[in-house]
CSV table of C-alpha atoms in Angstrom, one decimal:
chain,number,residue,atom,x,y,z
A,1,UNK,CA,0.0,0.0,0.0
A,2,UNK,CA,1.3,3.4,-0.9
A,3,UNK,CA,2.3,5.4,2.1
A,4,UNK,CA,0.2,8.6,2.7
A,5,UNK,CA,2.3,11.7,2.9
A,6,UNK,CA,2.1,13.6,6.2
A,7,UNK,CA,-0.4,16.5,6.1
A,8,UNK,CA,0.9,20.0,5.6
A,9,UNK,CA,1.4,21.9,8.9
A,10,UNK,CA,-1.5,23.9,10.3
A,11,UNK,CA,0.7,27.0,10.5
A,12,UNK,CA,2.0,28.6,7.3
A,13,UNK,CA,5.7,29.0,7.0
A,14,UNK,CA,7.5,32.3,7.3
A,15,UNK,CA,10.1,32.4,4.6
A,16,UNK,CA,11.8,35.2,2.7
A,17,UNK,CA,9.0,35.0,0.2
A,18,UNK,CA,6.0,34.7,2.6
A,19,UNK,CA,7.0,36.9,5.5
A,20,UNK,CA,4.6,39.8,5.9
A,21,UNK,CA,6.5,43.1,5.5
A,22,UNK,CA,3.6,45.5,5.3
A,23,UNK,CA,0.2,45.7,7.1
A,24,UNK,CA,1.3,42.8,9.3
A,25,UNK,CA,-1.9,42.9,11.3
A,26,UNK,CA,-3.7,41.7,8.1
A,27,UNK,CA,-1.4,38.7,7.9
A,28,UNK,CA,-2.7,35.3,8.9
A,29,UNK,CA,-0.5,32.2,9.4
A,30,UNK,CA,-3.4,29.8,9.6
A,31,UNK,CA,-3.5,27.2,6.9
A,32,UNK,CA,-7.2,26.9,7.4
A,33,UNK,CA,-7.5,30.5,6.1
A,34,UNK,CA,-5.5,29.6,3.1
A,35,UNK,CA,-7.7,26.6,2.3
A,36,UNK,CA,-10.9,28.7,2.8
A,37,UNK,CA,-9.6,31.4,0.4
A,38,UNK,CA,-8.7,28.9,-2.2
A,39,UNK,CA,-12.0,27.0,-1.9
A,40,UNK,CA,-14.0,30.2,-2.2
A,41,UNK,CA,-12.7,30.9,-5.8
A,42,UNK,CA,-11.8,29.2,-9.0
A,43,UNK,CA,-9.8,31.8,-10.9
A,44,UNK,CA,-6.3,32.8,-9.8
A,45,UNK,CA,-3.6,35.1,-11.2
A,46,UNK,CA,-0.5,33.2,-12.2
A,47,UNK,CA,2.7,35.2,-12.3
A,48,UNK,CA,5.8,34.0,-14.2
A,49,UNK,CA,9.0,35.6,-15.3
A,50,UNK,CA,9.5,35.7,-19.1
A,51,UNK,CA,12.8,37.1,-20.4
A,52,UNK,CA,13.3,38.9,-17.1
A,53,UNK,CA,9.9,40.5,-17.2
A,54,UNK,CA,6.8,39.6,-15.2
A,55,UNK,CA,3.7,38.2,-16.9
A,56,UNK,CA,0.4,37.8,-14.9
A,57,UNK,CA,-2.4,35.8,-16.5
A,58,UNK,CA,-5.7,34.6,-15.0
A,59,UNK,CA,-6.3,30.9,-15.1
A,60,UNK,CA,-8.5,28.3,-13.3
A,61,UNK,CA,-7.4,26.0,-10.5
A,62,UNK,CA,-8.4,23.2,-8.2
A,63,UNK,CA,-6.6,21.7,-5.2
A,64,UNK,CA,-6.1,18.7,-3.0
A,65,UNK,CA,-4.6,18.8,0.5
A,66,UNK,CA,-1.1,19.4,-0.7
A,67,UNK,CA,-1.2,20.8,-4.2
A,68,UNK,CA,-2.8,23.4,-6.4
A,69,UNK,CA,-3.7,22.2,-9.9
A,70,UNK,CA,-3.6,24.9,-12.6
A,71,UNK,CA,-4.8,24.9,-16.1
A,72,UNK,CA,-1.4,25.6,-17.6
A,73,UNK,CA,-1.8,26.3,-21.3
A,74,UNK,CA,-1.8,30.1,-20.8
A,75,UNK,CA,1.7,30.0,-19.5
A,76,UNK,CA,3.0,26.7,-20.7
A,77,UNK,CA,5.6,28.1,-23.0
A,78,UNK,CA,7.0,29.9,-20.0
A,79,UNK,CA,6.9,27.0,-17.6
A,80,UNK,CA,9.1,24.4,-19.2
A,81,UNK,CA,12.2,23.7,-17.2
A,82,UNK,CA,11.0,24.4,-13.6
A,83,UNK,CA,10.7,28.2,-13.4
A,84,UNK,CA,9.3,29.7,-10.2
A,85,UNK,CA,5.7,31.0,-10.2
A,86,UNK,CA,3.6,33.1,-7.9
A,87,UNK,CA,-0.2,32.3,-7.7
A,88,UNK,CA,-2.5,34.8,-6.2
A,89,UNK,CA,-6.2,34.4,-5.3
A,90,UNK,CA,-8.0,37.5,-4.2
A,91,UNK,CA,-11.6,38.0,-3.0
A,92,UNK,CA,-12.7,41.6,-2.7
A,93,UNK,CA,-15.3,42.0,0.0
A,94,UNK,CA,-15.9,45.7,0.1
A,95,UNK,CA,-14.7,49.2,0.1
A,96,UNK,CA,-13.5,50.7,3.4
A,97,UNK,CA,-14.8,54.3,3.4
A,98,UNK,CA,-13.0,56.2,6.1
A,99,UNK,CA,-13.3,59.8,7.2
A,100,UNK,CA,-10.0,60.6,5.6
A,101,UNK,CA,-8.9,59.5,2.1
A,102,UNK,CA,-5.6,58.3,3.6
A,103,UNK,CA,-7.4,55.7,5.7
A,104,UNK,CA,-9.5,54.4,2.7
A,105,UNK,CA,-8.9,50.8,1.9
A,106,UNK,CA,-10.4,47.5,0.8
A,107,UNK,CA,-11.8,44.5,2.8
A,108,UNK,CA,-10.3,41.5,1.1
A,109,UNK,CA,-9.0,38.0,1.5
A,110,UNK,CA,-5.9,37.1,-0.5
A,111,UNK,CA,-3.6,34.1,-0.8
A,112,UNK,CA,-0.2,34.1,-2.4
A,113,UNK,CA,1.5,30.8,-3.2
A,114,UNK,CA,5.2,30.5,-4.2
A,115,UNK,CA,6.8,27.6,-5.8
A,116,UNK,CA,8.2,25.8,-8.8
A,117,UNK,CA,5.3,24.0,-10.5
A,118,UNK,CA,5.5,20.5,-12.0
A,119,UNK,CA,4.1,19.7,-15.4
A,120,UNK,CA,1.7,16.8,-14.8
A,121,UNK,CA,2.4,14.2,-17.5
A,122,UNK,CA,1.1,10.9,-16.0
A,123,UNK,CA,-2.3,10.4,-17.6
A,124,UNK,CA,-3.8,9.0,-14.4
A,125,UNK,CA,-2.7,12.0,-12.3
A,126,UNK,CA,-3.7,14.4,-15.1
A,127,UNK,CA,-7.2,12.9,-15.1
A,128,UNK,CA,-7.4,13.2,-11.3
A,129,UNK,CA,-6.1,16.8,-11.4
A,130,UNK,CA,-8.7,17.8,-14.1
A,131,UNK,CA,-11.3,16.2,-12.0
A,132,UNK,CA,-10.3,18.4,-9.0
A,133,UNK,CA,-10.2,21.4,-11.3
A,134,UNK,CA,-13.7,20.7,-12.8
A,135,UNK,CA,-15.3,19.8,-9.5
A,136,UNK,CA,-13.8,22.9,-7.8
A,137,UNK,CA,-15.5,25.2,-10.2
A,138,UNK,CA,-18.7,23.2,-10.7
A,139,UNK,CA,-19.4,20.4,-8.1
A,140,UNK,CA,-21.1,17.5,-9.8
A,141,UNK,CA,-19.9,18.3,-13.3
A,142,UNK,CA,-17.2,15.7,-13.6
A,143,UNK,CA,-19.7,12.9,-13.4
A,144,UNK,CA,-22.2,14.7,-15.6
A,145,UNK,CA,-20.1,15.9,-18.6
A,146,UNK,CA,-18.1,13.7,-21.0
A,147,UNK,CA,-14.7,13.2,-19.6
A,148,UNK,CA,-11.5,13.8,-21.5
A,149,UNK,CA,-10.4,11.1,-24.0
A,150,UNK,CA,-6.8,10.2,-24.5
A,151,UNK,CA,-6.2,12.8,-27.2
A,152,UNK,CA,-7.9,15.6,-25.2
A,153,UNK,CA,-5.9,14.6,-22.2
A,154,UNK,CA,-2.6,14.8,-24.1
A,155,UNK,CA,-3.6,18.3,-25.4
A,156,UNK,CA,-4.3,19.6,-21.9
A,157,UNK,CA,-1.5,21.2,-20.0
A,158,UNK,CA,-1.8,20.8,-16.3
A,159,UNK,CA,0.5,22.1,-13.6
A,160,UNK,CA,0.8,21.0,-10.0
A,161,UNK,CA,2.1,23.5,-7.4
A,162,UNK,CA,2.9,22.6,-3.8
A,163,UNK,CA,0.8,24.5,-1.2
A,164,UNK,CA,3.7,24.5,1.2
A,165,UNK,CA,5.0,28.1,0.7
A,166,UNK,CA,2.0,30.4,1.0
A,167,UNK,CA,0.9,33.5,2.7
A,168,UNK,CA,-2.5,35.0,3.5
A,169,UNK,CA,-3.8,38.5,4.2
A,170,UNK,CA,-7.2,39.3,5.3
A,171,UNK,CA,-8.8,42.7,6.1
A,172,UNK,CA,-12.3,42.8,7.6
A,173,UNK,CA,-14.5,45.4,9.4
A,174,UNK,CA,-14.8,49.1,9.8
A,175,UNK,CA,-12.4,51.9,8.9
A,176,UNK,CA,-9.5,52.6,11.4
A,177,UNK,CA,-10.1,56.3,11.9
A,178,UNK,CA,-13.1,56.0,14.2
A,179,UNK,CA,-11.3,57.1,17.3
A,180,UNK,CA,-8.8,59.7,16.0
A,181,UNK,CA,-9.3,63.4,15.4
A,182,UNK,CA,-11.1,62.7,12.1
A,183,UNK,CA,-14.0,61.1,14.0
A,184,UNK,CA,-14.9,64.7,15.0
A,185,UNK,CA,-15.5,65.7,11.4
A,186,UNK,CA,-19.0,64.5,11.4
A,187,UNK,CA,-18.5,62.5,8.2
A,188,UNK,CA,-20.1,59.2,7.5
A,189,UNK,CA,-17.7,56.2,7.5
A,190,UNK,CA,-18.2,52.5,7.0
A,191,UNK,CA,-18.0,49.7,4.6
A,192,UNK,CA,-19.7,49.3,1.2
A,193,UNK,CA,-19.9,45.5,0.8
A,194,UNK,CA,-19.3,43.8,-2.5
A,195,UNK,CA,-20.7,40.3,-3.1
A,196,UNK,CA,-20.6,37.9,-6.0
A,197,UNK,CA,-23.4,35.5,-6.8
A,198,UNK,CA,-24.4,32.9,-9.3
A,199,UNK,CA,-27.2,33.8,-11.7
A,200,UNK,CA,-29.7,31.6,-13.5
A,201,UNK,CA,-28.2,29.1,-15.9
A,202,UNK,CA,-28.4,30.2,-19.5
A,203,UNK,CA,-28.8,27.3,-21.9
A,204,UNK,CA,-26.8,27.0,-25.1
A,205,UNK,CA,-29.1,28.3,-27.8
A,206,UNK,CA,-28.4,25.2,-29.8
A,207,UNK,CA,-29.6,23.0,-27.0
A,208,UNK,CA,-32.8,21.0,-27.8
A,209,UNK,CA,-35.6,22.5,-25.5
A,210,UNK,CA,-36.3,19.2,-23.8
A,211,UNK,CA,-32.9,19.0,-22.0
A,212,UNK,CA,-33.4,20.5,-18.6
A,213,UNK,CA,-30.8,22.2,-16.4
A,214,UNK,CA,-29.3,19.4,-14.2
A,215,UNK,CA,-29.9,19.7,-10.5
A,216,UNK,CA,-26.2,20.2,-9.6
A,217,UNK,CA,-26.2,23.4,-11.8
A,218,UNK,CA,-29.7,24.7,-11.1
A,219,UNK,CA,-29.2,24.6,-7.3
A,220,UNK,CA,-26.4,27.2,-7.5
A,221,UNK,CA,-28.7,30.0,-8.7
A,222,UNK,CA,-28.6,32.8,-6.2
A,223,UNK,CA,-25.9,31.3,-4.1
A,224,UNK,CA,-23.0,33.4,-3.1
A,225,UNK,CA,-19.5,33.0,-4.6
A,226,UNK,CA,-16.2,34.2,-3.2
B,1,UNK,CA,-0.3,77.0,-22.3
B,2,UNK,CA,0.9,73.5,-21.8
B,3,UNK,CA,0.5,71.4,-24.9
B,4,UNK,CA,-1.9,68.5,-24.6
B,5,UNK,CA,-0.3,65.1,-25.4
B,6,UNK,CA,-1.9,63.4,-28.4
B,7,UNK,CA,-4.4,60.7,-27.4
B,8,UNK,CA,-3.3,57.0,-27.3
B,9,UNK,CA,-4.2,55.2,-30.6
B,10,UNK,CA,-7.6,53.5,-30.8
B,11,UNK,CA,-6.0,50.2,-31.7
B,12,UNK,CA,-3.8,48.4,-29.1
B,13,UNK,CA,-0.2,47.7,-30.2
B,14,UNK,CA,1.0,44.2,-31.1
B,15,UNK,CA,4.4,43.8,-29.5
B,16,UNK,CA,6.4,40.9,-28.3
B,17,UNK,CA,4.6,41.3,-24.9
B,18,UNK,CA,1.1,41.9,-26.1
B,19,UNK,CA,0.7,39.7,-29.1
B,20,UNK,CA,-1.9,37.0,-28.6
B,21,UNK,CA,-0.3,33.6,-28.8
B,22,UNK,CA,-3.2,31.4,-27.6
B,23,UNK,CA,-7.0,31.6,-28.1
B,24,UNK,CA,-6.5,34.4,-30.6
B,25,UNK,CA,-10.2,34.6,-31.3
B,26,UNK,CA,-10.6,35.9,-27.7
B,27,UNK,CA,-8.1,38.7,-28.3
B,28,UNK,CA,-9.3,42.3,-28.9
B,29,UNK,CA,-7.2,45.1,-30.2
B,30,UNK,CA,-9.8,47.8,-29.3
B,31,UNK,CA,-8.6,50.4,-26.8
B,32,UNK,CA,-12.2,51.0,-26.0
B,33,UNK,CA,-12.4,47.4,-24.7
B,34,UNK,CA,-9.3,48.0,-22.5
B,35,UNK,CA,-10.8,51.2,-21.1
B,36,UNK,CA,-14.1,49.5,-20.3
B,37,UNK,CA,-12.4,46.6,-18.5
B,38,UNK,CA,-10.3,49.0,-16.4
B,39,UNK,CA,-13.4,51.1,-15.6
B,40,UNK,CA,-15.4,48.1,-14.5
B,41,UNK,CA,-13.0,47.3,-11.7
B,42,UNK,CA,-10.8,48.9,-9.1
B,43,UNK,CA,-8.5,46.0,-7.9
B,44,UNK,CA,-5.7,44.8,-10.2
B,45,UNK,CA,-3.0,42.2,-9.8
B,46,UNK,CA,0.4,43.7,-10.0
B,47,UNK,CA,3.3,41.5,-11.0
B,48,UNK,CA,6.9,42.3,-10.3
B,49,UNK,CA,10.2,40.4,-10.4
B,50,UNK,CA,12.0,40.2,-7.1
B,51,UNK,CA,15.4,38.5,-7.0
B,52,UNK,CA,14.4,36.7,-10.2
B,53,UNK,CA,11.1,35.4,-8.9
B,54,UNK,CA,7.6,36.6,-9.7
B,55,UNK,CA,5.5,38.3,-7.0
B,56,UNK,CA,1.8,39.0,-7.7
B,57,UNK,CA,-0.1,41.2,-5.3
B,58,UNK,CA,-3.5,42.8,-5.5
B,59,UNK,CA,-3.7,46.6,-5.3
B,60,UNK,CA,-6.2,49.4,-6.2
B,61,UNK,CA,-5.9,51.6,-9.2
B,62,UNK,CA,-7.4,54.5,-11.1
B,63,UNK,CA,-6.7,55.9,-14.5
B,64,UNK,CA,-6.8,58.9,-16.8
B,65,UNK,CA,-6.6,58.7,-20.7
B,66,UNK,CA,-2.9,57.8,-20.8
B,67,UNK,CA,-1.9,56.3,-17.5
B,68,UNK,CA,-2.9,53.9,-14.8
B,69,UNK,CA,-2.3,55.1,-11.2
B,70,UNK,CA,-1.5,52.3,-8.7
B,71,UNK,CA,-1.4,52.3,-4.9
B,72,UNK,CA,2.3,51.3,-4.8
B,73,UNK,CA,3.1,50.5,-1.2
B,74,UNK,CA,2.5,46.8,-1.5
B,75,UNK,CA,5.3,46.6,-4.0
B,76,UNK,CA,7.3,49.8,-3.4
B,77,UNK,CA,10.4,48.0,-2.1
B,78,UNK,CA,10.5,46.1,-5.4
B,79,UNK,CA,9.8,49.1,-7.7
B,80,UNK,CA,12.7,51.4,-7.1
B,81,UNK,CA,14.9,51.9,-10.0
B,82,UNK,CA,12.5,51.4,-12.9
B,83,UNK,CA,11.8,47.7,-13.0
B,84,UNK,CA,9.1,46.3,-15.4
B,85,UNK,CA,5.7,45.4,-14.1
B,86,UNK,CA,2.7,43.5,-15.5
B,87,UNK,CA,-0.7,44.7,-14.3
B,88,UNK,CA,-3.7,42.4,-14.9
B,89,UNK,CA,-7.4,43.2,-14.4
B,90,UNK,CA,-9.8,40.3,-14.7
B,91,UNK,CA,-13.6,40.1,-14.5
B,92,UNK,CA,-15.1,36.7,-14.3
B,93,UNK,CA,-18.5,36.6,-16.0
B,94,UNK,CA,-19.5,33.0,-15.8
B,95,UNK,CA,-18.7,29.3,-16.2
B,96,UNK,CA,-18.9,27.9,-19.6
B,97,UNK,CA,-20.4,24.4,-19.1
B,98,UNK,CA,-19.9,22.4,-22.2
B,99,UNK,CA,-20.9,18.8,-23.1
B,100,UNK,CA,-17.3,17.7,-22.7
B,101,UNK,CA,-15.0,18.6,-19.9
B,102,UNK,CA,-12.4,19.5,-22.5
B,103,UNK,CA,-14.5,22.4,-23.8
B,104,UNK,CA,-15.3,23.8,-20.4
B,105,UNK,CA,-14.1,27.3,-19.8
B,106,UNK,CA,-14.8,30.7,-18.3
B,107,UNK,CA,-16.5,33.8,-19.7
B,108,UNK,CA,-14.3,36.7,-18.7
B,109,UNK,CA,-12.8,40.1,-19.7
B,110,UNK,CA,-9.1,40.5,-19.0
B,111,UNK,CA,-6.7,43.4,-19.5
B,112,UNK,CA,-2.9,43.0,-19.3
B,113,UNK,CA,-0.7,46.1,-19.2
B,114,UNK,CA,3.1,46.0,-19.5
B,115,UNK,CA,5.5,48.8,-18.7
B,116,UNK,CA,8.0,50.4,-16.4
B,117,UNK,CA,6.1,52.4,-13.8
B,118,UNK,CA,7.2,55.8,-12.6
B,119,UNK,CA,7.1,56.7,-8.9
B,120,UNK,CA,4.9,59.8,-8.6
B,121,UNK,CA,6.8,62.3,-6.4
B,122,UNK,CA,5.4,65.7,-7.4
B,123,UNK,CA,2.8,66.5,-4.7
B,124,UNK,CA,0.4,68.1,-7.2
B,125,UNK,CA,0.4,65.0,-9.5
B,126,UNK,CA,0.2,62.7,-6.5
B,127,UNK,CA,-2.9,64.5,-5.3
B,128,UNK,CA,-4.4,64.3,-8.8
B,129,UNK,CA,-3.5,60.6,-9.0
B,130,UNK,CA,-5.0,59.8,-5.6
B,131,UNK,CA,-8.1,61.7,-6.7
B,132,UNK,CA,-8.4,59.5,-9.7
B,133,UNK,CA,-7.8,56.4,-7.6
B,134,UNK,CA,-10.4,57.4,-5.0
B,135,UNK,CA,-13.0,58.5,-7.5
B,136,UNK,CA,-12.5,55.4,-9.5
B,137,UNK,CA,-13.5,53.1,-6.6
B,138,UNK,CA,-16.1,55.5,-5.1
B,139,UNK,CA,-17.3,58.3,-7.3
B,140,UNK,CA,-18.1,61.4,-5.1
B,141,UNK,CA,-15.8,60.3,-2.3
B,142,UNK,CA,-13.0,62.7,-3.0
B,143,UNK,CA,-15.1,65.8,-2.4
B,144,UNK,CA,-16.8,64.1,0.6
B,145,UNK,CA,-13.9,62.7,2.7
B,146,UNK,CA,-11.0,64.7,4.2
B,147,UNK,CA,-8.2,64.9,1.6
B,148,UNK,CA,-4.6,63.9,2.3
B,149,UNK,CA,-2.5,66.5,4.2
B,150,UNK,CA,1.2,67.0,3.4
B,151,UNK,CA,2.4,64.4,5.8
B,152,UNK,CA,-0.1,61.7,4.5
B,153,UNK,CA,0.8,62.6,0.9
B,154,UNK,CA,4.4,62.0,1.6
B,155,UNK,CA,3.6,58.7,3.2
B,156,UNK,CA,1.7,57.4,0.2
B,157,UNK,CA,3.4,55.6,-2.6
B,158,UNK,CA,1.8,56.1,-6.0
B,159,UNK,CA,2.9,54.6,-9.3
B,160,UNK,CA,2.0,55.8,-12.8
B,161,UNK,CA,2.1,53.3,-15.6
B,162,UNK,CA,1.5,54.1,-19.2
B,163,UNK,CA,-1.5,52.5,-20.9
B,164,UNK,CA,0.3,52.2,-24.2
B,165,UNK,CA,1.4,48.6,-24.1
B,166,UNK,CA,-1.6,46.5,-23.3
B,167,UNK,CA,-3.6,43.5,-24.4
B,168,UNK,CA,-7.2,42.4,-24.0
B,169,UNK,CA,-8.9,39.1,-24.0
B,170,UNK,CA,-12.7,38.6,-23.8
B,171,UNK,CA,-14.8,35.4,-24.0
B,172,UNK,CA,-18.5,35.6,-24.1
B,173,UNK,CA,-21.4,33.3,-25.0
B,174,UNK,CA,-22.2,29.7,-25.2
B,175,UNK,CA,-19.9,26.6,-25.2
B,176,UNK,CA,-18.2,25.7,-28.4
B,177,UNK,CA,-19.3,22.1,-28.7
B,178,UNK,CA,-22.9,22.7,-29.7
B,179,UNK,CA,-22.4,21.4,-33.3
B,180,UNK,CA,-19.9,18.7,-32.9
B,181,UNK,CA,-20.5,15.0,-32.1
B,182,UNK,CA,-20.9,15.8,-28.4
B,183,UNK,CA,-24.1,17.7,-29.2
B,184,UNK,CA,-25.7,14.2,-29.7
B,185,UNK,CA,-25.0,13.2,-26.1
B,186,UNK,CA,-28.2,14.7,-24.8
B,187,UNK,CA,-26.4,16.6,-22.1
B,188,UNK,CA,-27.3,20.1,-20.9
B,189,UNK,CA,-24.8,22.8,-21.8
B,190,UNK,CA,-24.7,26.5,-21.3
B,191,UNK,CA,-23.4,29.3,-19.1
B,192,UNK,CA,-23.7,29.8,-15.4
B,193,UNK,CA,-23.4,33.6,-15.0
B,194,UNK,CA,-21.5,35.2,-12.1
B,195,UNK,CA,-22.2,38.8,-11.2
B,196,UNK,CA,-20.9,41.1,-8.5
B,197,UNK,CA,-23.0,43.7,-6.8
B,198,UNK,CA,-22.7,46.3,-4.1
B,199,UNK,CA,-24.6,45.7,-0.9
B,200,UNK,CA,-26.1,48.1,1.6
B,201,UNK,CA,-23.6,50.4,3.3
B,202,UNK,CA,-22.6,49.2,6.8
B,203,UNK,CA,-21.9,52.2,9.1
B,204,UNK,CA,-18.8,52.1,11.3
B,205,UNK,CA,-20.1,51.0,14.7
B,206,UNK,CA,-18.4,54.0,16.3
B,207,UNK,CA,-20.4,56.4,14.1
B,208,UNK,CA,-22.9,58.7,15.9
B,209,UNK,CA,-26.4,57.5,14.8
B,210,UNK,CA,-27.4,60.9,13.4
B,211,UNK,CA,-24.9,60.7,10.5
B,212,UNK,CA,-26.7,59.4,7.5
B,213,UNK,CA,-25.2,57.5,4.6
B,214,UNK,CA,-24.4,60.1,2.0
B,215,UNK,CA,-26.2,59.9,-1.3
B,216,UNK,CA,-23.2,59.1,-3.5
B,217,UNK,CA,-22.7,56.0,-1.4
B,218,UNK,CA,-26.3,55.0,-0.8
B,219,UNK,CA,-27.2,55.1,-4.5
B,220,UNK,CA,-24.8,52.2,-5.3
B,221,UNK,CA,-26.7,49.7,-3.2
B,222,UNK,CA,-27.8,46.9,-5.5
B,223,UNK,CA,-25.9,48.2,-8.5
B,224,UNK,CA,-23.7,45.8,-10.5
B,225,UNK,CA,-20.0,45.8,-10.3
B,226,UNK,CA,-17.5,44.4,-12.8
């Protein structure tokens, strides 16, 4: 029987790459916060260095306990040969409207993962990774849709990135200038929340009218995302 | 009288950095599309190279006709001395649920800007840039809140980045496998839309109860974002 790898530590590491240098009170070292941020979204921003210059592209991801799986085509030409990447997932929760412009800010949850991704080539692992990716965005879809055949699997670039070296920042709550001199200005201050939600499924116009929206998709209508 | 600079061209340039290499049908060369994507959001992902490794951080931005203004503190230590950056703004509009997993995708609008940012040091330009940034996120807030004093202005790092070298990708509409062999599978296919909207303003708990939400904030409740 294959030995299970030990789980990643509950506390995130503090390395040269992950240590919080600014706004340290917004930093979290809880791996549970990292997991929650990753699970709340499905699009990340993948940063790579190409000819010495940064390139940041959005792409979709899924995860297991130890690794992020990324749809890698967008950056595949840049990711041969084990070059480092930075993957950032951000949820914007609202505008922090303070009394002073200086104290304005954003309520957000953000995860930053550093590492050198691995191109997934083993067909079995690729299939498992694509399943995680598909189910992450749309639970129930892997068993509903037609799964990749051998040719499609070969044409799909998938990256695996360890979740070991990661950092998290979170800001919640009211503005910070509620007890300074600016509180005397008589100005309104607070938070303008921003939320993201799934709408009603829109059928492909080419779909025969007798094919109903499957339950695993229909039930998301009106639910919150992010 | 100061001469006005000529406006940026209506068509985006095709350079080594901006040329679309993948999914070319999703590429747009219209500057109007770039402007619309930038105006629909206020948080970007800023990519820089630090010690040869990529770093991607979320930050807020505003813009005028020619330049993006970025709140630069998050990356300021990395941005002294004219290093290149990549700024990406992405709006996720929905999941594209095809008949086959292989054809699954995302409806999105994404702008990628390349350049070497300039640290804004002139206090007058800094004030103007912060105004753009503040008004971009919350129209009406610059004239409502207390503006930065000299000390706050000096403590704020602001970057200006030319909007010249930029690329845009947009995907809209139904899945692509509606007329291939998979259309015969009898599976539902379509789009699950994702929308973002502003909620009701939440007052700072320390706010005296007689201070009402100002009109420029209250009127955003329920409006769409992104």
